[in-house]
Tab-separated table of C-alpha atoms in Angstrom:
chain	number	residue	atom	x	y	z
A	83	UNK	CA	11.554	-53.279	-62.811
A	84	UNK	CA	9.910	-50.842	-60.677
A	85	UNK	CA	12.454	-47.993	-58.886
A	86	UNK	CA	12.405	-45.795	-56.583
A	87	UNK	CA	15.124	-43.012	-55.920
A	88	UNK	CA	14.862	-40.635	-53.012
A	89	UNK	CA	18.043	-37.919	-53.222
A	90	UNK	CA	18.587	-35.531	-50.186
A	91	UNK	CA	19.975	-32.174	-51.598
A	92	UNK	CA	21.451	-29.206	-49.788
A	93	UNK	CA	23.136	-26.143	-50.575
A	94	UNK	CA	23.952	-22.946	-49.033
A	95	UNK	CA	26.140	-20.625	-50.469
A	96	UNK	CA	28.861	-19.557	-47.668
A	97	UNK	CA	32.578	-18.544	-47.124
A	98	UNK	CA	33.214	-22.489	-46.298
A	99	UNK	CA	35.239	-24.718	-49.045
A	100	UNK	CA	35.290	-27.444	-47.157
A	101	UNK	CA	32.009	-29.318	-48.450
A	102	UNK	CA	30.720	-29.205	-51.367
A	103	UNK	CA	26.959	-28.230	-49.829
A	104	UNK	CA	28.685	-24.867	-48.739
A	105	UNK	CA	31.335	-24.139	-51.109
A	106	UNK	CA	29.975	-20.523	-51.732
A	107	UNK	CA	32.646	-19.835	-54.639
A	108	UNK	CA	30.634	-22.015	-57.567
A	109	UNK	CA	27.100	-22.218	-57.605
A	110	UNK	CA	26.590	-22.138	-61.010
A	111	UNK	CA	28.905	-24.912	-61.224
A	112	UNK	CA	27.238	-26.839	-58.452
A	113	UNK	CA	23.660	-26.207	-59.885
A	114	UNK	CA	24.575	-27.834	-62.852
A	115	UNK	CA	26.072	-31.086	-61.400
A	116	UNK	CA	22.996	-31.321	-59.376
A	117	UNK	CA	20.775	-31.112	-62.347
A	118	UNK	CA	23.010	-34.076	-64.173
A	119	UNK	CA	21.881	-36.301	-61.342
A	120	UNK	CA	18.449	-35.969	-61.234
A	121	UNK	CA	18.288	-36.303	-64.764
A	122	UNK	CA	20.277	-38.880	-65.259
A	123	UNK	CA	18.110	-41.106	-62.839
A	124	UNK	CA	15.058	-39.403	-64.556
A	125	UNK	CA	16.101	-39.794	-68.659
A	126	UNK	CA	19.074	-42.497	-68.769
A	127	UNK	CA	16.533	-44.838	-66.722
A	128	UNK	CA	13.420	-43.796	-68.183
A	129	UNK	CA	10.246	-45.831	-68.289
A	130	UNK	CA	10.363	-45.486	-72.028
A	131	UNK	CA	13.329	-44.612	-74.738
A	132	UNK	CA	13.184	-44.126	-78.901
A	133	UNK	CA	15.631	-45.780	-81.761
A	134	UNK	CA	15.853	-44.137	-84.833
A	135	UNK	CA	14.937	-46.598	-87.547
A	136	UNK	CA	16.977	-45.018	-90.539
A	137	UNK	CA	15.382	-47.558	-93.698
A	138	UNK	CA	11.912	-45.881	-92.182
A	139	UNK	CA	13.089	-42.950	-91.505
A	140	UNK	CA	10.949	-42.590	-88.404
A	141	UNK	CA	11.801	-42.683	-84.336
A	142	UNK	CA	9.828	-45.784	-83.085
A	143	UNK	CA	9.008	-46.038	-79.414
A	144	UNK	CA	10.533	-49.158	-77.560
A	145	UNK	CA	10.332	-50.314	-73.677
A	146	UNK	CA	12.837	-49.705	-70.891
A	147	UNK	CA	13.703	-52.402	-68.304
A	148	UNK	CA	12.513	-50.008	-65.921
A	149	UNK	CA	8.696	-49.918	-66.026
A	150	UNK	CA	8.437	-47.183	-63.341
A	151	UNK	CA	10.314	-45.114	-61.893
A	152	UNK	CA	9.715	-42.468	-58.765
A	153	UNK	CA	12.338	-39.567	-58.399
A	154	UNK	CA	12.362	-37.776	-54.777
A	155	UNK	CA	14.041	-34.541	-54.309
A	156	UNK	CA	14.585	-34.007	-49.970
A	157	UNK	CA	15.451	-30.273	-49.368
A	158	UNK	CA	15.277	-28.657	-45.424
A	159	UNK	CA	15.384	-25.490	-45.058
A	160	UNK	CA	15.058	-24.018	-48.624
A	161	UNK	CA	18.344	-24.202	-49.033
A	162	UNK	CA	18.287	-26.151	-52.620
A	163	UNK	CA	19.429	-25.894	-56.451
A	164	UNK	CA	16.012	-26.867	-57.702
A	165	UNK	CA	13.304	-24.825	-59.171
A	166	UNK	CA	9.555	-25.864	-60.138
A	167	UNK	CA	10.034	-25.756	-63.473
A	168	UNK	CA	13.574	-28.224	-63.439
A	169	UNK	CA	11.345	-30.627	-60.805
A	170	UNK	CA	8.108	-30.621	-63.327
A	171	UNK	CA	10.359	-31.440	-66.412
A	172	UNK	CA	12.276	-34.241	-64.723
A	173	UNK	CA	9.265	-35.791	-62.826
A	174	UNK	CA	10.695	-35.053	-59.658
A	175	UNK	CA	8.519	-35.262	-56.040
A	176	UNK	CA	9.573	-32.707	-53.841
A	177	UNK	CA	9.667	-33.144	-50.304
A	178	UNK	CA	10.857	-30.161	-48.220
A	179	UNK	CA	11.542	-31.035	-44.405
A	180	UNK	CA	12.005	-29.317	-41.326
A	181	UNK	CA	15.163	-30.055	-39.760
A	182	UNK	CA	17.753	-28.991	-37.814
A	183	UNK	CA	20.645	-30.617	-38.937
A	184	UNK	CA	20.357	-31.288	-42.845
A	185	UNK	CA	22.605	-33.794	-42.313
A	186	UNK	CA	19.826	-36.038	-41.041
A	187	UNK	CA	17.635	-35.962	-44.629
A	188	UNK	CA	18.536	-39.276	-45.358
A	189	UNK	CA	16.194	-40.571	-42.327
A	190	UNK	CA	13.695	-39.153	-44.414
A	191	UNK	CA	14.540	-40.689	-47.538
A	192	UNK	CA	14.121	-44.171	-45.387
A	193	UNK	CA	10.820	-42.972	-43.907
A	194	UNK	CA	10.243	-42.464	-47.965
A	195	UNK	CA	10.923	-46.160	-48.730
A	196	UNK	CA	8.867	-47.367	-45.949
A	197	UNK	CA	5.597	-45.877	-47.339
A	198	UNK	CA	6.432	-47.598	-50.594
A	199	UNK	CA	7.782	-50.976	-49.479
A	200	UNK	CA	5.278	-53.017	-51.188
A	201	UNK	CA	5.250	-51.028	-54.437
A	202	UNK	CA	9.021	-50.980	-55.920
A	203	UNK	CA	11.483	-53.551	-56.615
A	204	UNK	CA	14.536	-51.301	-55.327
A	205	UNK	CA	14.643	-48.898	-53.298
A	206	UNK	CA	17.554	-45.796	-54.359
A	207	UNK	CA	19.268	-43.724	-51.969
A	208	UNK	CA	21.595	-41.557	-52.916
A	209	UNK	CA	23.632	-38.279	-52.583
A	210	UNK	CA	22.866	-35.635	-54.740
A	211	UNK	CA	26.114	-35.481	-56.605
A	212	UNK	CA	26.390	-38.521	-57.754
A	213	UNK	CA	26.511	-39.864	-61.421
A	214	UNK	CA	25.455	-42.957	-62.342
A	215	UNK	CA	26.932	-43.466	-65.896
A	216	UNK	CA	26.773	-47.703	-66.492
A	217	UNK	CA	23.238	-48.671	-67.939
A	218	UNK	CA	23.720	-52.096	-65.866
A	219	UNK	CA	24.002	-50.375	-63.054
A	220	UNK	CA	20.685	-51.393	-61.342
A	221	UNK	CA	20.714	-54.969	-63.284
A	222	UNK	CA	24.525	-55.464	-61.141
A	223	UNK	CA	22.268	-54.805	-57.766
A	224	UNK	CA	19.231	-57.368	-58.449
A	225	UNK	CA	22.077	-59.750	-59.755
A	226	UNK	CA	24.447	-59.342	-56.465
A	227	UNK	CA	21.083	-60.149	-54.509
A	228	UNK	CA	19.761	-63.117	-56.358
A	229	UNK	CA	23.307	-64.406	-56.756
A	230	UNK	CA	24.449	-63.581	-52.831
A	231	UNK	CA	21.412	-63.708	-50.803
A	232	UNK	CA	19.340	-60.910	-49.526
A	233	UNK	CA	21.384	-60.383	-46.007
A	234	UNK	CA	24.567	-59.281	-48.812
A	235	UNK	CA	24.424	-56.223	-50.005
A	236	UNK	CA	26.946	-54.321	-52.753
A	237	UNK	CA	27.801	-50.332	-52.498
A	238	UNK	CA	29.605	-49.211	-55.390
A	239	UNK	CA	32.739	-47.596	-55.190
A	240	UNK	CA	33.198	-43.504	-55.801
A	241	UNK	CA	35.743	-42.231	-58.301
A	242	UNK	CA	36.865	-38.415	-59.555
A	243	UNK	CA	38.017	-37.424	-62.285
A	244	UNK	CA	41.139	-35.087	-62.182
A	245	UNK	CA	44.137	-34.409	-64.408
A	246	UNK	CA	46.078	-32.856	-61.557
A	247	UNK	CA	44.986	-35.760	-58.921
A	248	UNK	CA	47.526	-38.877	-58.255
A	249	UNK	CA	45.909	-40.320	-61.792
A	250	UNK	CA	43.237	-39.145	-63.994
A	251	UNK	CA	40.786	-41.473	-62.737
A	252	UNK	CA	40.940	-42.138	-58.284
A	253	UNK	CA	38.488	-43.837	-56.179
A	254	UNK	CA	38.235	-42.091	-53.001
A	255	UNK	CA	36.741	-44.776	-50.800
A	256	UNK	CA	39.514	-46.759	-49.358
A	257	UNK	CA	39.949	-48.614	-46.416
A	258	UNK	CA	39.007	-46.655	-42.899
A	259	UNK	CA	40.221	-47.485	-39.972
A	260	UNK	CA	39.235	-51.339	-38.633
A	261	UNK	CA	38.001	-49.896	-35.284
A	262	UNK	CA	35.111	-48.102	-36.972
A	263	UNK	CA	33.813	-51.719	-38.498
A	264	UNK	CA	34.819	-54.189	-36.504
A	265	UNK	CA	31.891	-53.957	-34.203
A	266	UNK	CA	29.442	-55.245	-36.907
A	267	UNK	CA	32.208	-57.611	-38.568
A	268	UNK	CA	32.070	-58.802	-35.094
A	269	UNK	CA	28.095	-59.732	-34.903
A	270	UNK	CA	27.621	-60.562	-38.471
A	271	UNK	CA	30.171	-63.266	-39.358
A	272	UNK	CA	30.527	-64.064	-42.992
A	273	UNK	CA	33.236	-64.290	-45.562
A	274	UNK	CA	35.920	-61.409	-46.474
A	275	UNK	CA	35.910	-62.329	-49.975
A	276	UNK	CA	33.056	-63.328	-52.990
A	277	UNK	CA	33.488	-64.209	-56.567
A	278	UNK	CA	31.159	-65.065	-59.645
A	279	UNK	CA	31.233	-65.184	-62.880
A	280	UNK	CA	29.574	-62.797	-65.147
A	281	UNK	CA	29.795	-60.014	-67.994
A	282	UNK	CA	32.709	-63.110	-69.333
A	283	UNK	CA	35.052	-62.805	-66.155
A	284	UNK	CA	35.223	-63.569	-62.517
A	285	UNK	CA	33.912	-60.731	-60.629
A	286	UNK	CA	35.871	-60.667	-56.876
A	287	UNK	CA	33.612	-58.664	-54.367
A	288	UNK	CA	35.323	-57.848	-51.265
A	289	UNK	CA	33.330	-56.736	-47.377
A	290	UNK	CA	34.428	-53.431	-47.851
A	291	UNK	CA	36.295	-51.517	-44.277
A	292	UNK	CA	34.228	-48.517	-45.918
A	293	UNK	CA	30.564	-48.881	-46.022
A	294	UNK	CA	30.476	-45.466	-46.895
A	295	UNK	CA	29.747	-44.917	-50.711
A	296	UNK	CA	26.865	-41.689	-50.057
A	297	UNK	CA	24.487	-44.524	-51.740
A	298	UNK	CA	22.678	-47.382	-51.100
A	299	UNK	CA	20.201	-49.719	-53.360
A	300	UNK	CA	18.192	-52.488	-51.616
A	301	UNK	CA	15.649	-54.879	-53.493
A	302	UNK	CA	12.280	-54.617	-51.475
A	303	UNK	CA	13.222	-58.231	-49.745
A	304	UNK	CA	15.887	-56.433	-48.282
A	305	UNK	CA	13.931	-53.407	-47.744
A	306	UNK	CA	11.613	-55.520	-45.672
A	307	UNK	CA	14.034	-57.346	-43.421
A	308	UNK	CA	15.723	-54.077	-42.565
A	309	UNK	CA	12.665	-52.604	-41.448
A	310	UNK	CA	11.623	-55.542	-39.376
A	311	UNK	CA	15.188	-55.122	-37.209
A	312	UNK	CA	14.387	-53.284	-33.711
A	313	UNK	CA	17.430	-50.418	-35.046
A	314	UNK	CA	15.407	-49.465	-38.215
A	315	UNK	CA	13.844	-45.992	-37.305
A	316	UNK	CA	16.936	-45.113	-34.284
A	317	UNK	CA	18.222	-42.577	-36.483
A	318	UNK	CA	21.651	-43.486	-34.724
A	319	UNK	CA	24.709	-41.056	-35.730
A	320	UNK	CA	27.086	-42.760	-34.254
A	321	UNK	CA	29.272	-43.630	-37.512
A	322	UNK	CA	31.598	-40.950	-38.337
A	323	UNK	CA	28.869	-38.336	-38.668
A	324	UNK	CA	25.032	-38.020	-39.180
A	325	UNK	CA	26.029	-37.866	-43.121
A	326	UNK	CA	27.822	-41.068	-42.991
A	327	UNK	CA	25.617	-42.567	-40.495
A	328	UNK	CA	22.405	-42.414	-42.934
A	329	UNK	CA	23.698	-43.866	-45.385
A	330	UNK	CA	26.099	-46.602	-44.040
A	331	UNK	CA	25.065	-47.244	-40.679
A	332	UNK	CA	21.485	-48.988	-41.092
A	333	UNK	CA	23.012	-50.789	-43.538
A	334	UNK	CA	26.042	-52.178	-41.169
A	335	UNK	CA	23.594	-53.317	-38.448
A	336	UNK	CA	21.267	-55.219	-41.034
A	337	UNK	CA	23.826	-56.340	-43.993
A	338	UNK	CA	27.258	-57.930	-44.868
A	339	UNK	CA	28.475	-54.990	-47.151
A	340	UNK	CA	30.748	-55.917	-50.341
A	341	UNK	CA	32.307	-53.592	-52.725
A	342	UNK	CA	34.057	-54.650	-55.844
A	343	UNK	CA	37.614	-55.472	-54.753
A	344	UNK	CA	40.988	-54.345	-56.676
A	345	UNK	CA	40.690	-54.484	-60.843
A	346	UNK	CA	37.059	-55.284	-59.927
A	347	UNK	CA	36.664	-51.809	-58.367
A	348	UNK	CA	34.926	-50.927	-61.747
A	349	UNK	CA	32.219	-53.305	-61.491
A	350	UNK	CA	29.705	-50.995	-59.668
A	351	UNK	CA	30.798	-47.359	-59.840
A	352	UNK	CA	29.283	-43.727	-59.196
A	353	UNK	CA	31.168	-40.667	-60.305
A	354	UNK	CA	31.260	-38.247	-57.719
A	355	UNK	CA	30.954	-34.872	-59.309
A	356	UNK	CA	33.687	-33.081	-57.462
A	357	UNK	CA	37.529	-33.122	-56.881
A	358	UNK	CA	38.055	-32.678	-53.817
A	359	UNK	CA	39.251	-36.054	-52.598
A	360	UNK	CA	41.286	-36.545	-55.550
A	361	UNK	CA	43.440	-32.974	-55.118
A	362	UNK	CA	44.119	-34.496	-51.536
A	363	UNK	CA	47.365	-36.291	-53.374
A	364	UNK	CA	47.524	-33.830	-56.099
A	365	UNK	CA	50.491	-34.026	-58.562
């Protein structure tokens, strides 16, 4: 499996609490959380891994699933967390860009995937503080595909952890308000609800009323028919915000989007390295 995983990262220290990206108050804190993404994609998905064989007492070298991977870091602005040495050690490309809203990086990130189409077998965005912690996690994408069809596509759902939130462990992607999706519900038609078997269970997938998950993986069939719709390139804002909008809204024009539904919630997950959105019903 060849990978690619473009990130947009921001941060600018200010008086402003209200987003992470500004939140002036822990930037130690932040750096860190940053740095556990990048090398999470980098390490927990690297191209090669070691097992310690204790009768030989010797590590011996054995294969990944992922035969390749490319790790790009979008900053604007110099406003970032990253230094050269962090970006040498985890293999990370480095693309600064000159915007004025930072909001708008993950345009880039799609420009990114363009250039590569043909090379990759998925294609990675995501938000820069976001964990991925299940070592199926790309196998669940190429398997929703294959088992779905290529015009279905499956976000996974967000979660915090907090001890002082409404339960140690929240997602904070529920349902927004129908008005905001009914437009593309509207002229792509398919069903509410999926189910398959897998992993031993029925898996129930539901087309989420938030197609916002700050992430996105396509497979490069996907890739392909997204860039051959006359929207791909409109860098169109007009979903919630130009944050929301680059990573949903391409995807609502071209896609059905699913996310696992109720117990299943589980099934494809991201921690999101904050608690924010979990203090909103704090106990």
């Amino acid at each position: 499996m060849r990978v690619l995983v473009a990130i947009p990262h921001f941060y600018q220290a200010t008086a402003d609490s209200s987003h992470a990206y500004s939140d002036g108050r822990f930037p130690e804190q932040r750096k860190q959380a940053i740095r556990s993404v990048f090398s999470a994609w980098r390490f927990a998905y690297a191209t090669h891994q070691s097992v310690l064989n204790i009768e030989k007492r010797r590590y011996e070298r054995i294969e990944a699933k992922v035969t390749e991977l490319a790790l790009f870091a979008i900053t604007t602005g110099g406003n970032h967390l990253l230094d050269t040495e962090f970006c040498r050690g985890c293999g990370i490309n480095h693309v600064e860009v000159t915007l004025e809203d930072a909001r708008m990086m993950g345009f880039h990130a799609h420009r990114i995937f363009a250039e590569h189409a043909r090379r990759f077998d998925l294609f990675v965005y995501s938000e820069d503080d976001l964990l991925p912690r299940d070592p199926a996690f790309l196998d669940k994408h190429l398997w929703f595909a294959e088992t779905f069809g290529y015009r279905r596509v499956l976000l996974p759902n967000r979660y915090e952890w907090n001890m002082q939130g409404p339960a140690p462990k929240t997602f904070i992607d529920g349902d927004l308000v129908p008005r905001l999706t009914d437009r593309w519900w509207q002229s792509l038609p398919d069903d509410r609800f999926l189910q398959a078997r897998t992993l031993g269970r029925l898996v129930q997938f539901e087309r989420t009323r938030n197609p916002h998950s700050g992430f996105h993986a396509l497979t490069q069939e996907q890739l392909r028919y997204m860039m051959s719709q006359p929207h791909w390139g409109d860098e169109d804002v007009s979903f919630v915000s130009p944050l929301e909008s680059t990573a949903a809204l391409t995807l609502l024009k071209s896609f059905s989007v699913y996310k696992g539904y109720g117990r299943d919630m589980d099934f494809l997950e991201l921690e999101h390295l904050d608690k924010r959105y979990s203090a909103l019903g704090a106990r």
